Tab-separated table of C-alpha atoms in Angstrom:
chain	number	residue	atom	x	y	z
A	1	MET	CA	0.000	0.000	0.000
A	2	LEU	CA	1.248	3.457	-0.883
A	3	LYS	CA	0.962	5.532	2.264
A	4	ILE	CA	2.070	8.907	3.595
A	5	SER	CA	3.799	8.513	6.957
A	6	LYS	CA	2.440	9.880	10.214
A	7	LEU	CA	5.379	12.308	10.311
A	8	THR	CA	4.250	13.886	7.038
A	9	ASP	CA	0.692	14.073	8.340
A	10	TYR	CA	1.984	15.712	11.534
A	11	ALA	CA	4.080	18.134	9.463
A	12	THR	CA	1.001	19.401	7.603
A	13	ILE	CA	-0.912	19.739	10.867
A	14	LEU	CA	1.958	21.655	12.487
A	15	LEU	CA	2.283	24.010	9.513
A	16	ILE	CA	-1.429	24.797	9.692
A	17	HIS	CA	-1.212	25.433	13.456
A	18	LEU	CA	1.862	27.632	13.040
A	19	SER	CA	-0.078	29.747	10.533
A	20	LYS	CA	-2.577	30.593	13.281
A	21	HIS	CA	0.139	32.253	15.392
A	22	GLU	CA	1.445	35.749	14.767
A	23	LYS	CA	4.686	35.168	16.679
A	24	ALA	CA	7.145	32.347	17.229
A	25	THR	CA	5.536	29.334	18.874
A	26	SER	CA	7.294	26.655	20.907
A	27	SER	CA	7.104	22.942	20.208
A	28	SER	CA	5.482	22.407	23.617
A	29	ILE	CA	2.618	24.793	22.791
A	30	LEU	CA	2.139	23.135	19.405
A	31	ALA	CA	2.114	19.724	21.102
A	32	VAL	CA	-0.689	20.828	23.413
A	33	GLU	CA	-2.676	22.375	20.531
A	34	THR	CA	-2.356	19.374	18.231
A	35	GLY	CA	-2.209	16.440	20.631
A	36	VAL	CA	1.007	15.259	18.951
A	37	PRO	CA	3.666	14.203	21.505
A	38	GLU	CA	6.202	16.989	22.118
A	39	PRO	CA	9.293	14.943	21.122
A	40	THR	CA	7.617	14.171	17.790
A	41	VAL	CA	6.669	17.830	17.300
A	42	ALA	CA	10.286	18.849	17.962
A	43	LYS	CA	11.575	16.224	15.518
A	44	VAL	CA	9.192	17.273	12.735
A	45	LEU	CA	9.884	20.976	13.258
A	46	LYS	CA	13.624	20.328	12.928
A	47	MET	CA	12.987	18.491	9.652
A	48	LEU	CA	10.829	21.372	8.403
A	49	ALA	CA	13.506	23.867	9.456
A	50	ARG	CA	16.157	21.920	7.493
A	51	ALA	CA	13.895	22.224	4.454
A	52	SER	CA	13.510	25.998	5.100
A	53	LEU	CA	9.759	25.728	5.607
A	54	VAL	CA	9.923	27.036	9.164
A	55	LYS	CA	12.426	29.201	10.968
A	56	SER	CA	13.713	28.639	14.489
A	57	CYS	CA	13.835	31.752	16.685
A	58	ARG	CA	16.053	31.813	19.763
A	59	GLY	CA	16.024	33.957	22.877
A	60	ALA	CA	13.001	35.729	24.324
A	61	GLY	CA	9.921	34.603	22.419
A	62	SER	CA	11.736	31.550	21.089
A	63	GLY	CA	9.991	28.984	18.946
A	64	TYR	CA	9.169	28.438	15.295
A	65	THR	CA	7.558	30.576	12.620
A	66	LEU	CA	6.536	29.893	9.042
A	67	VAL	CA	8.911	31.088	6.343
A	68	SER	CA	6.117	31.369	3.730
A	69	ASP	CA	2.345	31.565	3.705
A	70	LEU	CA	0.507	28.240	3.472
A	71	ASP	CA	-0.576	28.985	-0.098
A	72	GLN	CA	3.112	29.016	-1.070
A	73	ILE	CA	3.929	25.627	0.482
A	74	THR	CA	3.059	22.617	-1.665
A	75	LEU	CA	2.293	19.172	-0.387
A	76	ALA	CA	5.218	17.957	-2.522
A	77	THR	CA	7.607	20.221	-0.612
A	78	VAL	CA	6.423	18.821	2.709
A	79	VAL	CA	6.563	15.209	1.519
A	80	VAL	CA	10.117	15.669	0.238
A	81	ALA	CA	11.144	17.395	3.501
A	82	ILE	CA	9.900	14.483	5.591
A	83	GLU	CA	9.991	11.413	3.331
A	84	GLY	CA	12.631	12.273	0.757
A	85	PRO	CA	12.186	12.219	-3.024
A	86	ILE	CA	8.793	11.188	-4.386
A	87	ASN	CA	9.536	7.917	-6.148
A	88	LEU	CA	7.186	4.958	-6.130
A	89	VAL	CA	9.937	2.425	-6.768
A	90	ASN	CA	13.706	2.544	-6.757
A	91	CYS	CA	14.096	1.460	-10.366
A	92	ASP	CA	17.392	2.456	-11.916
A	93	ARG	CA	20.409	0.710	-13.351
A	94	GLU	CA	22.324	0.693	-10.057
A	95	ASN	CA	19.438	-0.786	-8.043
A	96	CYS	CA	17.894	-3.096	-10.618
A	97	ARG	CA	16.974	-6.522	-9.252
A	98	VAL	CA	16.404	-8.175	-12.616
A	99	ILE	CA	18.342	-8.458	-15.862
A	100	LEU	CA	17.722	-5.131	-17.616
A	101	GLU	CA	17.292	-6.707	-21.046
A	102	GLU	CA	14.476	-8.863	-19.653
A	103	CYS	CA	12.707	-6.192	-17.590
A	104	GLU	CA	9.516	-5.094	-19.301
A	105	LEU	CA	8.889	-2.358	-16.720
A	106	TYR	CA	12.291	-0.662	-16.707
A	107	GLY	CA	11.756	3.090	-16.880
A	108	LYS	CA	7.971	2.910	-16.814
A	109	TRP	CA	7.517	3.530	-13.085
A	110	GLU	CA	9.276	6.883	-13.464
A	111	GLY	CA	6.344	8.259	-15.486
A	112	ILE	CA	3.899	7.198	-12.803
A	113	SER	CA	6.098	8.766	-10.115
A	114	LEU	CA	6.105	12.016	-12.122
A	115	GLN	CA	2.294	11.995	-12.197
A	116	VAL	CA	2.064	11.476	-8.432
A	117	ARG	CA	4.636	14.237	-7.871
A	118	SER	CA	2.647	16.534	-10.184
A	119	VAL	CA	-0.515	16.018	-8.119
A	120	PHE	CA	1.377	16.752	-4.892
A	121	GLU	CA	2.821	19.922	-6.461
A	122	LYS	CA	-0.679	21.209	-7.326
A	123	ILE	CA	-1.924	20.989	-3.744
A	124	THR	CA	-0.848	23.589	-1.190
A	125	ILE	CA	-1.127	23.313	2.565
A	126	ALA	CA	-3.695	26.144	2.375
A	127	ASP	CA	-5.769	23.919	0.066
A	128	LEU	CA	-5.649	21.145	2.658
A	129	LYS	CA	-6.580	23.573	5.414
A	130	HIS	CA	-9.588	24.815	3.471
A	131	GLU	CA	-10.533	21.372	2.078
A	132	LYS	CA	-9.933	22.506	-1.514
A	133	ALA	CA	-7.509	19.696	-2.340
A	134	THR	CA	-10.142	17.343	-3.747
A	135	SER	CA	-11.630	20.042	-5.976
A	136	LEU	CA	-8.200	20.567	-7.596
A	137	LEU	CA	-8.107	17.005	-8.795
A	138	SER	CA	-10.218	15.743	-11.611
A	139	VAL	CA	-10.254	12.108	-12.591
A	140	GLN	CA	-9.923	11.713	-16.323
A	141	PRO	CA	-10.429	8.413	-18.130
């Protein structure tokens, strides 16, 4: 089953909660607001900071703030920050598990991965917050 991890889910929740604050907010406050355990909140915020999605503020009023508005942060950016590159399978010459000349699928998964990535790039965290994500997607035969 293809599944987004809990950490990515938590990351989107934390970004939405950070957008509700006008000043830097600590991981402990966000943990109380979201119900996510504080160590997990701290871990996810560090991952988001490494990806330059949030900024850590030190000193008086320490905590985290958003770097961009939610309508500027795509789901793809969050997934990559937490999960790594969006690839459905690790299918390349270095990691091939079958004889390349006999593999009928070699290179075909990449196109599907590109489609999934494209969908994730269309959806912003603001769309998720306002439940617009499903209206952005249209199923075409």
